[in-house]
PDB file of N, CA and C in Angstrom:
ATOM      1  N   UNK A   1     -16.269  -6.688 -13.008  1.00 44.00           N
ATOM      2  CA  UNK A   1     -16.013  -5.281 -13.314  1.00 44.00           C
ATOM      3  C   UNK A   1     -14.605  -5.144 -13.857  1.00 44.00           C
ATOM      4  N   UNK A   2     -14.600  -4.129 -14.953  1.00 45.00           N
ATOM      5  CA  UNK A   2     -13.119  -4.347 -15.645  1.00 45.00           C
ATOM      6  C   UNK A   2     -12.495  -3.107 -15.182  1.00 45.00           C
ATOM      7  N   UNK A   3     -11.164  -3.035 -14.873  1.00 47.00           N
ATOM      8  CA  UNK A   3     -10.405  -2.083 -14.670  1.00 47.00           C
ATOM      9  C   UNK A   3      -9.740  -1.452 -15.634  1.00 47.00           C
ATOM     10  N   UNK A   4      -9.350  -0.144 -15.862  1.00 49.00           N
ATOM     11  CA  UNK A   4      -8.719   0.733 -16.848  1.00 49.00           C
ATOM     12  C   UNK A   4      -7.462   0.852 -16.178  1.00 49.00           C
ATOM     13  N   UNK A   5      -7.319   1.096 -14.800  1.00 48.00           N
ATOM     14  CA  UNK A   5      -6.504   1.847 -14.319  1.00 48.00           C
ATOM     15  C   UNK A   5      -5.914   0.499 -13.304  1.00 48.00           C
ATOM     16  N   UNK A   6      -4.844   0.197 -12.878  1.00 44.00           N
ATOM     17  CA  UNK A   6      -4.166  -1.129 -11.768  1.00 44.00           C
ATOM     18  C   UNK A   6      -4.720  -0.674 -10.753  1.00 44.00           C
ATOM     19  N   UNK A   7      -5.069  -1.214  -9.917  1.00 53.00           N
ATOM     20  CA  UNK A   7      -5.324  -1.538  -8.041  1.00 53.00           C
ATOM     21  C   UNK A   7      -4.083  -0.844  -7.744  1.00 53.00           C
ATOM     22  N   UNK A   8      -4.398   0.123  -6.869  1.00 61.00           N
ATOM     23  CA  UNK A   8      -3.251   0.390  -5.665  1.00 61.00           C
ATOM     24  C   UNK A   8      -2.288  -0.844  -4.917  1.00 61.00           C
ATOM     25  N   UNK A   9      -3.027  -1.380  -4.514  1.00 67.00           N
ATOM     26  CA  UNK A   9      -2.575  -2.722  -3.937  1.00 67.00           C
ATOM     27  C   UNK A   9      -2.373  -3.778  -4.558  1.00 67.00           C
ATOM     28  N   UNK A  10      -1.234  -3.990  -5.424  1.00 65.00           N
ATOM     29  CA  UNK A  10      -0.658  -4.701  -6.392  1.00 65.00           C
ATOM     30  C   UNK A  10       0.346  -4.356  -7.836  1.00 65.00           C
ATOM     31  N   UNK A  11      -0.314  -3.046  -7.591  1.00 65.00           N
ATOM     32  CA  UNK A  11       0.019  -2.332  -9.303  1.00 65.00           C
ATOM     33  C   UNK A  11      -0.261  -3.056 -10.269  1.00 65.00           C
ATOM     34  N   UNK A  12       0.541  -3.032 -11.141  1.00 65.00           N
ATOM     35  CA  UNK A  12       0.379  -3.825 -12.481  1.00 65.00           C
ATOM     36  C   UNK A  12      -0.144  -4.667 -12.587  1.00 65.00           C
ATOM     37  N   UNK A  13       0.249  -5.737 -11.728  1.00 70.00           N
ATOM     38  CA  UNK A  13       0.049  -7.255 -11.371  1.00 70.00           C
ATOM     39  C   UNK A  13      -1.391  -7.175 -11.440  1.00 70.00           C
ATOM     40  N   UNK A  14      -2.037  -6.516 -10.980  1.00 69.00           N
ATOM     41  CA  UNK A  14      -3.426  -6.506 -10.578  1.00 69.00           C
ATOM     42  C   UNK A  14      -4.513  -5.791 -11.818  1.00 69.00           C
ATOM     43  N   UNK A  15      -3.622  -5.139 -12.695  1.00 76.00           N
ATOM     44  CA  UNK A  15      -4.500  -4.536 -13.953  1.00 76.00           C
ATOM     45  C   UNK A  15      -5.503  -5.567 -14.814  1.00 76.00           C
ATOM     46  N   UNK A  16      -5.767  -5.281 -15.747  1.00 79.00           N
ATOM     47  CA  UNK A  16      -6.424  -5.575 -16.772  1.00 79.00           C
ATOM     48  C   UNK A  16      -5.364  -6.816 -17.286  1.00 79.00           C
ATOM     49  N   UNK A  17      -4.414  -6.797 -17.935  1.00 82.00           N
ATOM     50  CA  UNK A  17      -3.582  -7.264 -18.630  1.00 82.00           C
ATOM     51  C   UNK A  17      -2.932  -8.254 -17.236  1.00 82.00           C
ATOM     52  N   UNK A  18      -2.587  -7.924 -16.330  1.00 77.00           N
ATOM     53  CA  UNK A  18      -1.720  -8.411 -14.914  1.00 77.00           C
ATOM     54  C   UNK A  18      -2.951  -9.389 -14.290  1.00 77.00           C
ATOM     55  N   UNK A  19      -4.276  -9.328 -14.646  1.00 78.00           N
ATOM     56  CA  UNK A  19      -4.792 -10.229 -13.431  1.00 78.00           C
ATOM     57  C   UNK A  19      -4.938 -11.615 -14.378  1.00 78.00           C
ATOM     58  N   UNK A  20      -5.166 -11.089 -16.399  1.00 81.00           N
ATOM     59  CA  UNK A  20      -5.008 -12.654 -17.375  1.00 81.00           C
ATOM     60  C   UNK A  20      -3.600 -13.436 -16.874  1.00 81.00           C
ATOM     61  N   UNK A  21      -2.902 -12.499 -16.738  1.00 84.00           N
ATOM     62  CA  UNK A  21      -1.408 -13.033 -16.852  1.00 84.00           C
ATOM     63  C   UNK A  21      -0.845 -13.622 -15.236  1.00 84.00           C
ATOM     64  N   UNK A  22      -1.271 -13.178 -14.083  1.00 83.00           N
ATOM     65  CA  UNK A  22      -1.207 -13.766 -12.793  1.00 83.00           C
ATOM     66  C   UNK A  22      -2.082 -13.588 -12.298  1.00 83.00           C
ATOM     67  N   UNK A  23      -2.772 -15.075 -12.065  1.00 84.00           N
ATOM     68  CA  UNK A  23      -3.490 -15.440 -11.070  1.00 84.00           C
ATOM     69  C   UNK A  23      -3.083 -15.612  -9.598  1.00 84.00           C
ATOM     70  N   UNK A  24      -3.423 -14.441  -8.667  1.00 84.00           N
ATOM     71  CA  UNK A  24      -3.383 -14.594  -7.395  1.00 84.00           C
ATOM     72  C   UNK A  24      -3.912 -15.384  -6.822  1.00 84.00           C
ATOM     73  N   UNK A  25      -2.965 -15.519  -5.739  1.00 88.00           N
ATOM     74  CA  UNK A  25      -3.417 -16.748  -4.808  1.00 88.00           C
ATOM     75  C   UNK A  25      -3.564 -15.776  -3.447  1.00 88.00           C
ATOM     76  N   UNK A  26      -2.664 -14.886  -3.161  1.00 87.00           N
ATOM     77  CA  UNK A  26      -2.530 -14.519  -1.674  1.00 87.00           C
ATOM     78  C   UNK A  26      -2.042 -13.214  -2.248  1.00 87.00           C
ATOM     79  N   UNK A  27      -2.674 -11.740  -1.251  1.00 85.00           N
ATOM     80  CA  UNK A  27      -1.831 -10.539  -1.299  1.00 85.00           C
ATOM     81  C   UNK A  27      -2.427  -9.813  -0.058  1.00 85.00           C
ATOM     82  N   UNK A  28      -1.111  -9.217   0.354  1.00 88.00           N
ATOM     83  CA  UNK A  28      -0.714  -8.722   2.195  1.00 88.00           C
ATOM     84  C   UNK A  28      -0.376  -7.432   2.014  1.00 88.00           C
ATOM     85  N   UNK A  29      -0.887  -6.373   2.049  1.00 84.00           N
ATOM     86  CA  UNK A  29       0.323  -5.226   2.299  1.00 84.00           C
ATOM     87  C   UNK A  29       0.474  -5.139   3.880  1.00 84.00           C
ATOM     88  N   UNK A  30       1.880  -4.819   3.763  1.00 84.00           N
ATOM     89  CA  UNK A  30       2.282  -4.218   5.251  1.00 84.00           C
ATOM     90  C   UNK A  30       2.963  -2.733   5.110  1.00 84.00           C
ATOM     91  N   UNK A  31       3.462  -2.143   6.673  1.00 83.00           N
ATOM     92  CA  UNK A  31       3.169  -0.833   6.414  1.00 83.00           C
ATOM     93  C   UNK A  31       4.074  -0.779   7.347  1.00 83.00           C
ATOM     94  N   UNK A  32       5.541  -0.522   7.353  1.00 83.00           N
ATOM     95  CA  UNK A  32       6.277  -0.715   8.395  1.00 83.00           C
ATOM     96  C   UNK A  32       6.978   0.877   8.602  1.00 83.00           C
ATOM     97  N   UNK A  33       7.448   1.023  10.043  1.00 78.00           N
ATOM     98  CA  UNK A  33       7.742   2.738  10.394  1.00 78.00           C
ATOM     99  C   UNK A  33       8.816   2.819  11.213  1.00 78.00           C
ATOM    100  N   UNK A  34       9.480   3.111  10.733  1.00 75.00           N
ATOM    101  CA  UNK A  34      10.895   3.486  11.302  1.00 75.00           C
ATOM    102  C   UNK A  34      11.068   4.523  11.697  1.00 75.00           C
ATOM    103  N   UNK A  35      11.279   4.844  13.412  1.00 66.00           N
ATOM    104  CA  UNK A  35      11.755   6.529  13.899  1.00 66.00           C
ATOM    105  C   UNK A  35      13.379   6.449  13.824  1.00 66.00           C
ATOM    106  N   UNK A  36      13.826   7.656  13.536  1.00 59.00           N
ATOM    107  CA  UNK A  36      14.896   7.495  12.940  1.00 59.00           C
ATOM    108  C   UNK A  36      15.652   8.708  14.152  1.00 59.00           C
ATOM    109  N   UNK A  37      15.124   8.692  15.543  1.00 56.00           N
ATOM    110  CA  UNK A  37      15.220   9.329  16.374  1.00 56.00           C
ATOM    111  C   UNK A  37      16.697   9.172  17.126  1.00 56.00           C
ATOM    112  N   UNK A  38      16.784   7.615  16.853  1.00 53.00           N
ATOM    113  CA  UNK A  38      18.273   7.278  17.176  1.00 53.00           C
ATOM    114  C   UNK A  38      19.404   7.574  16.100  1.00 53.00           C
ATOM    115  N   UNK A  39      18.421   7.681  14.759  1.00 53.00           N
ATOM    116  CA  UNK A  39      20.046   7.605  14.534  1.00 53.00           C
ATOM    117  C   UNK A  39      20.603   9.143  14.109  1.00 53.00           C
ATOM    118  N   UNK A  40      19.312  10.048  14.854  1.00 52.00           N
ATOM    119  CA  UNK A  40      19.689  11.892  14.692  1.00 52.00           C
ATOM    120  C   UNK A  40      20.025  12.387  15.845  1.00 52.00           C
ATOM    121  N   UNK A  41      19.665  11.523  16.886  1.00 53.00           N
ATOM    122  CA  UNK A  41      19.837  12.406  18.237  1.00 53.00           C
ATOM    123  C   UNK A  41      18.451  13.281  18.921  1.00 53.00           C
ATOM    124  N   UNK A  42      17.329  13.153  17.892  1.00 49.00           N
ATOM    125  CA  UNK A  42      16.339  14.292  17.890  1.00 49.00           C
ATOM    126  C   UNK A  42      15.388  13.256  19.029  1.00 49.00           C
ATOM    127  N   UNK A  43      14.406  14.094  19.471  1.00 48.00           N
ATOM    128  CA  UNK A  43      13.067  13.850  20.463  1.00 48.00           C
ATOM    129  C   UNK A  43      12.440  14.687  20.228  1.00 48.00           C
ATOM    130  N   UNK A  44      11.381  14.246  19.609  1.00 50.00           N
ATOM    131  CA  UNK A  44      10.031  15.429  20.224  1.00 50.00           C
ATOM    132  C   UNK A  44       8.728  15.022  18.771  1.00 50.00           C
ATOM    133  N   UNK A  45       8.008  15.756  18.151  1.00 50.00           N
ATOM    134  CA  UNK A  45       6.827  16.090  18.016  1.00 50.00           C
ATOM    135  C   UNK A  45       8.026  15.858  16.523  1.00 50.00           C
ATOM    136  N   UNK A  46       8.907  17.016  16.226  1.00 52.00           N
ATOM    137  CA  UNK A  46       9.388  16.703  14.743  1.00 52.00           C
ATOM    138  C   UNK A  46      10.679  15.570  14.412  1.00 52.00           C
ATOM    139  N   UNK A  47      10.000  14.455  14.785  1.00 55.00           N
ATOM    140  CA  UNK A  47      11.171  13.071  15.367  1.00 55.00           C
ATOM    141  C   UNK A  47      10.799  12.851  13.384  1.00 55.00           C
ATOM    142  N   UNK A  48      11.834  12.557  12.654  1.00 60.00           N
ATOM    143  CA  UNK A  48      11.501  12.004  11.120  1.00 60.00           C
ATOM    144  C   UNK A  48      11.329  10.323  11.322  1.00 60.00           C
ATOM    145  N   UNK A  49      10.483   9.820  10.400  1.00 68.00           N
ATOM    146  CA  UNK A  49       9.977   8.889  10.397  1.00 68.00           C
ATOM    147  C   UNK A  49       9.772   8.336   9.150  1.00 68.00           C
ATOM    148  N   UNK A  50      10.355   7.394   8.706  1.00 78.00           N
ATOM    149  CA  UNK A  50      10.713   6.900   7.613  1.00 78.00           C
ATOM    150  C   UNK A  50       9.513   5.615   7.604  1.00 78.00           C
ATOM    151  N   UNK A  51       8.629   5.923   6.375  1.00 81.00           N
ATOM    152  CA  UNK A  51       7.413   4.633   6.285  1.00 81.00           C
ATOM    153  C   UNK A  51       7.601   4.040   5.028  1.00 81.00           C
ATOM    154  N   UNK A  52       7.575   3.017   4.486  1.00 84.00           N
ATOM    155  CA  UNK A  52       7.420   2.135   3.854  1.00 84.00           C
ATOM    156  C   UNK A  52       6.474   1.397   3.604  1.00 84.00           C
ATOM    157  N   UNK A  53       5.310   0.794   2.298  1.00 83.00           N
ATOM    158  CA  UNK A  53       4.569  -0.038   2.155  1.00 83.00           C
ATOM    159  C   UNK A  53       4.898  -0.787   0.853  1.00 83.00           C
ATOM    160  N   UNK A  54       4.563  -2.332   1.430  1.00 85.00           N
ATOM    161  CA  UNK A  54       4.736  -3.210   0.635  1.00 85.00           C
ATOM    162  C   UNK A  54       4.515  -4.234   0.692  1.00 85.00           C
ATOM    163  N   UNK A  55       3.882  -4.058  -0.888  1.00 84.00           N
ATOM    164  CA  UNK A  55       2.665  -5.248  -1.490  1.00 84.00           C
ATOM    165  C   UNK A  55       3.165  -6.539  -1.584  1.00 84.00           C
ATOM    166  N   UNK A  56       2.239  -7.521  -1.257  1.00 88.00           N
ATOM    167  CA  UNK A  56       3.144  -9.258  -1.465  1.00 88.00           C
ATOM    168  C   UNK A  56       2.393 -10.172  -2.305  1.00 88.00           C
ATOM    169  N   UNK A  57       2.163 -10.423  -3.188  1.00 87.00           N
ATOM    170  CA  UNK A  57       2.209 -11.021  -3.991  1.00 87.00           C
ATOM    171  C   UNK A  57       2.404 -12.239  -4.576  1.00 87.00           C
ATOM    172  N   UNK A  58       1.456 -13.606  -4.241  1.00 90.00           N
ATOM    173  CA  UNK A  58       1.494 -14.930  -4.580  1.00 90.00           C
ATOM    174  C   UNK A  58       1.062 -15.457  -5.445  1.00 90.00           C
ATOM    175  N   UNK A  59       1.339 -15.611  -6.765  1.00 88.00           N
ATOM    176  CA  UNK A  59       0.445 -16.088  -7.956  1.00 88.00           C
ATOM    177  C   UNK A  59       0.559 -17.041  -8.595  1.00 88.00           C
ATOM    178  N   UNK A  60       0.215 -17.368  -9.541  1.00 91.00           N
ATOM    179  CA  UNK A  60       0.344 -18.459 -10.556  1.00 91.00           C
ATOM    180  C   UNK A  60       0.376 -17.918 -12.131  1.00 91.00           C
ATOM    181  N   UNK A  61       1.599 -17.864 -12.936  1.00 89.00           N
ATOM    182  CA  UNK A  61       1.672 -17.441 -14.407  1.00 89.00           C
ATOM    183  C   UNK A  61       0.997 -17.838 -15.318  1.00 89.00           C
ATOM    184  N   UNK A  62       0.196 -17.617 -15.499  1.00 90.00           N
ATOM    185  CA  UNK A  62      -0.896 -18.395 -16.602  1.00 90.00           C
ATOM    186  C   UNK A  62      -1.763 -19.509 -15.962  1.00 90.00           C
ATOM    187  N   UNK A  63      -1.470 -19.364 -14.871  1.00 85.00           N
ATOM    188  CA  UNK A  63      -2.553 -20.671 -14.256  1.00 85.00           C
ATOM    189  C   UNK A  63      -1.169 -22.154 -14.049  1.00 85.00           C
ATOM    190  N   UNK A  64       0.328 -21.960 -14.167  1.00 89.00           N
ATOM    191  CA  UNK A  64       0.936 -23.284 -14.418  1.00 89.00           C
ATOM    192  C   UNK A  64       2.204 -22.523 -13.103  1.00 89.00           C
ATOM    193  N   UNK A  65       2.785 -21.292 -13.636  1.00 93.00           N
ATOM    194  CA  UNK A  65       3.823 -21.608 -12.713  1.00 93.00           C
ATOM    195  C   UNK A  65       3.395 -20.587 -11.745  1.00 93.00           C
ATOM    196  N   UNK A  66       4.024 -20.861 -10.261  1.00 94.00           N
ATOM    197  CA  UNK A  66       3.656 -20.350  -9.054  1.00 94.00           C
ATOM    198  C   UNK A  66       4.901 -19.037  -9.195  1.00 94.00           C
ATOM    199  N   UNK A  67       4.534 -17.941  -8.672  1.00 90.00           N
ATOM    200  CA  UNK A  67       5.531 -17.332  -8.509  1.00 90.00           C
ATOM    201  C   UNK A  67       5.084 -15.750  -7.279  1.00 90.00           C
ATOM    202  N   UNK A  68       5.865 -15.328  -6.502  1.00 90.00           N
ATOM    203  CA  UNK A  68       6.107 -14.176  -5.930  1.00 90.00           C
ATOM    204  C   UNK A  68       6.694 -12.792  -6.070  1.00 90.00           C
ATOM    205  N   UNK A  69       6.171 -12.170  -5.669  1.00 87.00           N
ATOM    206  CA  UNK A  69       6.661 -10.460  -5.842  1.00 87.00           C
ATOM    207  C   UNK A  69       6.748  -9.747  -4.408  1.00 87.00           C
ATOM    208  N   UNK A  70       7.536  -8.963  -4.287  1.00 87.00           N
ATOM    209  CA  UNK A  70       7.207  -7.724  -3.337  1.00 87.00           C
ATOM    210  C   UNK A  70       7.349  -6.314  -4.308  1.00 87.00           C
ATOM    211  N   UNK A  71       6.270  -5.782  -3.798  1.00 83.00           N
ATOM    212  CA  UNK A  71       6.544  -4.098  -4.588  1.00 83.00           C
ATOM    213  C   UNK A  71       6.364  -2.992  -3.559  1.00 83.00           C
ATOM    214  N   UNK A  72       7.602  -2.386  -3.391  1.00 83.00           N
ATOM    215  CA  UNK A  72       7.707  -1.813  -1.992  1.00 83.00           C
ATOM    216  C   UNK A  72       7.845  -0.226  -2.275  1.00 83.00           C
ATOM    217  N   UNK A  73       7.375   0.680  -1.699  1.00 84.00           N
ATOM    218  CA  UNK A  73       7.818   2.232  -2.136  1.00 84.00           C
ATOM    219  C   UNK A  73       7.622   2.796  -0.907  1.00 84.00           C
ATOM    220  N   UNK A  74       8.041   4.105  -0.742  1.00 84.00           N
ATOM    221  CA  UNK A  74       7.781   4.857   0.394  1.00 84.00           C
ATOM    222  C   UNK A  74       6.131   5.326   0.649  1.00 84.00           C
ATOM    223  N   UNK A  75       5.855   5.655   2.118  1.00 82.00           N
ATOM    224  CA  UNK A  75       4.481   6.189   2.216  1.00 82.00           C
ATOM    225  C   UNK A  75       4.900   7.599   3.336  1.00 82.00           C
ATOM    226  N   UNK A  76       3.968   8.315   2.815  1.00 83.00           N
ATOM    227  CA  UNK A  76       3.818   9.474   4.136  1.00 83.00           C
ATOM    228  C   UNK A  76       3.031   9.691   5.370  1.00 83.00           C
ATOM    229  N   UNK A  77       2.955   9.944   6.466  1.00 83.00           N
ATOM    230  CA  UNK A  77       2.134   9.336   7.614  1.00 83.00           C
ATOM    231  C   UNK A  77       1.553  11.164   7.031  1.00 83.00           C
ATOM    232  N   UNK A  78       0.138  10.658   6.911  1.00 86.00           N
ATOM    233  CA  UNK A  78      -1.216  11.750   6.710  1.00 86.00           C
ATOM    234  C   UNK A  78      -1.226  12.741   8.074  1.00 86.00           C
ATOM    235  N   UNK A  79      -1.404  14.420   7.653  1.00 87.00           N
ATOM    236  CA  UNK A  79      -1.181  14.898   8.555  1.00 87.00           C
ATOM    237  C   UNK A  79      -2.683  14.930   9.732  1.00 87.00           C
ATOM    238  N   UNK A  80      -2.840  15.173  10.676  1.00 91.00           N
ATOM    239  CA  UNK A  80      -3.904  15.562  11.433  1.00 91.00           C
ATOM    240  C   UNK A  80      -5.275  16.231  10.452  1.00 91.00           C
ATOM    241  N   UNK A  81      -5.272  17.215   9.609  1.00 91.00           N
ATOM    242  CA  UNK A  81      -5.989  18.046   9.040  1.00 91.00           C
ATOM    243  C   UNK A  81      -6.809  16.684   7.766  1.00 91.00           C
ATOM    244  N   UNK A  82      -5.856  16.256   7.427  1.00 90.00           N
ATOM    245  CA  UNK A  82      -5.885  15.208   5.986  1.00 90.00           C
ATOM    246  C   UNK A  82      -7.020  14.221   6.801  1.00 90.00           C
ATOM    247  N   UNK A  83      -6.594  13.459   7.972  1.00 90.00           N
ATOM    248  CA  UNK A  83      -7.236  12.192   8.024  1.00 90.00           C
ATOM    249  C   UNK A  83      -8.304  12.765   8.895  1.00 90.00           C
ATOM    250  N   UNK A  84      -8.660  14.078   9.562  1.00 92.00           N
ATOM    251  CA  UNK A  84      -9.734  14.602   9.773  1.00 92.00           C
ATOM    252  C   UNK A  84     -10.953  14.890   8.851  1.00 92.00           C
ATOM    253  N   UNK A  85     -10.743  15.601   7.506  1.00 92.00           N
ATOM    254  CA  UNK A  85     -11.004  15.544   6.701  1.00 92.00           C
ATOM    255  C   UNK A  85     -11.621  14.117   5.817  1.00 92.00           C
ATOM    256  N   UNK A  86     -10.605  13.647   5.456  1.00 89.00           N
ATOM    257  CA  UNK A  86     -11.166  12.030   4.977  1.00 89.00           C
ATOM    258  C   UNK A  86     -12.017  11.445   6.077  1.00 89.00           C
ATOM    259  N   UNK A  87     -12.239  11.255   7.148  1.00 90.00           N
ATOM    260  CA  UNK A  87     -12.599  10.632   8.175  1.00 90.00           C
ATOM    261  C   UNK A  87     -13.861  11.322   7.837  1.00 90.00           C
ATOM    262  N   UNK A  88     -14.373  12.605   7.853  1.00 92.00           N
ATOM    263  CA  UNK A  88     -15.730  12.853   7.785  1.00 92.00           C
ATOM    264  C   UNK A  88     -16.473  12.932   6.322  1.00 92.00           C
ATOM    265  N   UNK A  89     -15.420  12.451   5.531  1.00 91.00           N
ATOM    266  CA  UNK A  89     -15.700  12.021   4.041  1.00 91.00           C
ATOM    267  C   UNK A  89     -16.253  10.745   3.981  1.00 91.00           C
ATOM    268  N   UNK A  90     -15.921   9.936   4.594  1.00 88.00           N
ATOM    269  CA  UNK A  90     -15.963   8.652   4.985  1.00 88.00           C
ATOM    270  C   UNK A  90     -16.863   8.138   5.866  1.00 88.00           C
ATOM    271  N   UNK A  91     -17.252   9.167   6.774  1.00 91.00           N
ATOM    272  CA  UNK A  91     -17.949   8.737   8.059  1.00 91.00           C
ATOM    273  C   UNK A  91     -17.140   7.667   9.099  1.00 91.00           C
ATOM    274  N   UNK A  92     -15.350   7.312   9.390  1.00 88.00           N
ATOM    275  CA  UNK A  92     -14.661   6.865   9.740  1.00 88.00           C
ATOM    276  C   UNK A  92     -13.526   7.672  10.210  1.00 88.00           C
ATOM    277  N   UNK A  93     -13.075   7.106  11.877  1.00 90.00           N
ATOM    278  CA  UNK A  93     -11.857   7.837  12.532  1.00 90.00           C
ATOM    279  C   UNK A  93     -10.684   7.347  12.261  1.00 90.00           C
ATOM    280  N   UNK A  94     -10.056   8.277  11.421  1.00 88.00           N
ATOM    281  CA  UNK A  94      -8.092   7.521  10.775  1.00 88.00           C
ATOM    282  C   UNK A  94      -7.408   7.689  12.045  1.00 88.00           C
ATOM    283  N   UNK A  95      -6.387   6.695  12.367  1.00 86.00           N
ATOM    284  CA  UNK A  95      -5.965   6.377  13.307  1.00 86.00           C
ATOM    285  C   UNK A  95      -4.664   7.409  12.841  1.00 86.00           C
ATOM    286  N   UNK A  96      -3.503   7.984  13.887  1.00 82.00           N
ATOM    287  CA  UNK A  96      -2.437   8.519  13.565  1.00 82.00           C
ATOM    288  C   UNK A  96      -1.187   7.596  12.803  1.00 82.00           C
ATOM    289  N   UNK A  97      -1.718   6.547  12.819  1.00 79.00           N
ATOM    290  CA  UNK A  97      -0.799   5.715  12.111  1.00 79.00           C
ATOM    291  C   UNK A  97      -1.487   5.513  10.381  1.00 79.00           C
ATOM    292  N   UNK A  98      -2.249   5.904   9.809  1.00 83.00           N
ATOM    293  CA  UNK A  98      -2.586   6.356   8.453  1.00 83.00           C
ATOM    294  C   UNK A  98      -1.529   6.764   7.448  1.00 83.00           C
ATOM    295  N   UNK A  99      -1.481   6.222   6.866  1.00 80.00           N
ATOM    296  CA  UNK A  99      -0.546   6.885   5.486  1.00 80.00           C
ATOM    297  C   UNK A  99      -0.941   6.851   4.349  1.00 80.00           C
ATOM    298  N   UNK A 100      -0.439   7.645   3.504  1.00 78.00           N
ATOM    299  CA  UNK A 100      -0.221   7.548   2.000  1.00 78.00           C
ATOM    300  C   UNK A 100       0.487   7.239   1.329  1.00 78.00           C
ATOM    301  N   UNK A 101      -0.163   6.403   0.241  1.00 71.00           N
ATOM    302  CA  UNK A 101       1.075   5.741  -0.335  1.00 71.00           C
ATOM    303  C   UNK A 101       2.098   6.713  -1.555  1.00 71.00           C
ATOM    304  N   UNK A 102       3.554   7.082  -1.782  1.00 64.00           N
ATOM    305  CA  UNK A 102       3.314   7.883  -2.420  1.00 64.00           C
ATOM    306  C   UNK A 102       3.756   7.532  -3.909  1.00 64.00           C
TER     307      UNK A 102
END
């Protein structure tokens, strides 16, 4: 199946043009969350929370040289209403740790 548009999970790398040009070997996203509770003083329910996701990336350039990427951007943790919603779109329960990538 041909793609028009890149994979979320990879971007470019992963398009039309990105999958002739690197051949994957290995790709991980992780999804890491930082409360930032210490470094405001704050507690409670509106504690800010700083999320991050990012793609990893093991390939081969044309099939000869090996090479790596990370492509990292911010994500937003999905509110209650959102992953309620998707969840019965889906027929699946989003955990409170859900995000979007943005």
């Amino acid at each position: 199946a041909s793609s028009k548009r890149a994979n979320a999970a990879g971007g470019k790398f992963r398009g039309r043009l990105g999958r002739v040009l690197f051949q994957l070997r290995s790709l991980r996203q992780d999804i890491a969350k930082e409360d930032r509770a210490a470094e405001t003083g704050a507690v409670g329910e509106g504690t800010a929370v700083a999320v991050t996701a990012a793609n990893h990336l093991n390939f081969k350039l044309l099939g000869v040289l090996p090479g790596d990427v990370v492509l990292a951007g911010p994500a937003t943790p999905e509110p209650l209403e959102e992953r309620l919603r998707l969840g019965s779109e889906w027929n699946r329960t989003l955990s409170a740790d859900t995000v979007r990538a943005d």
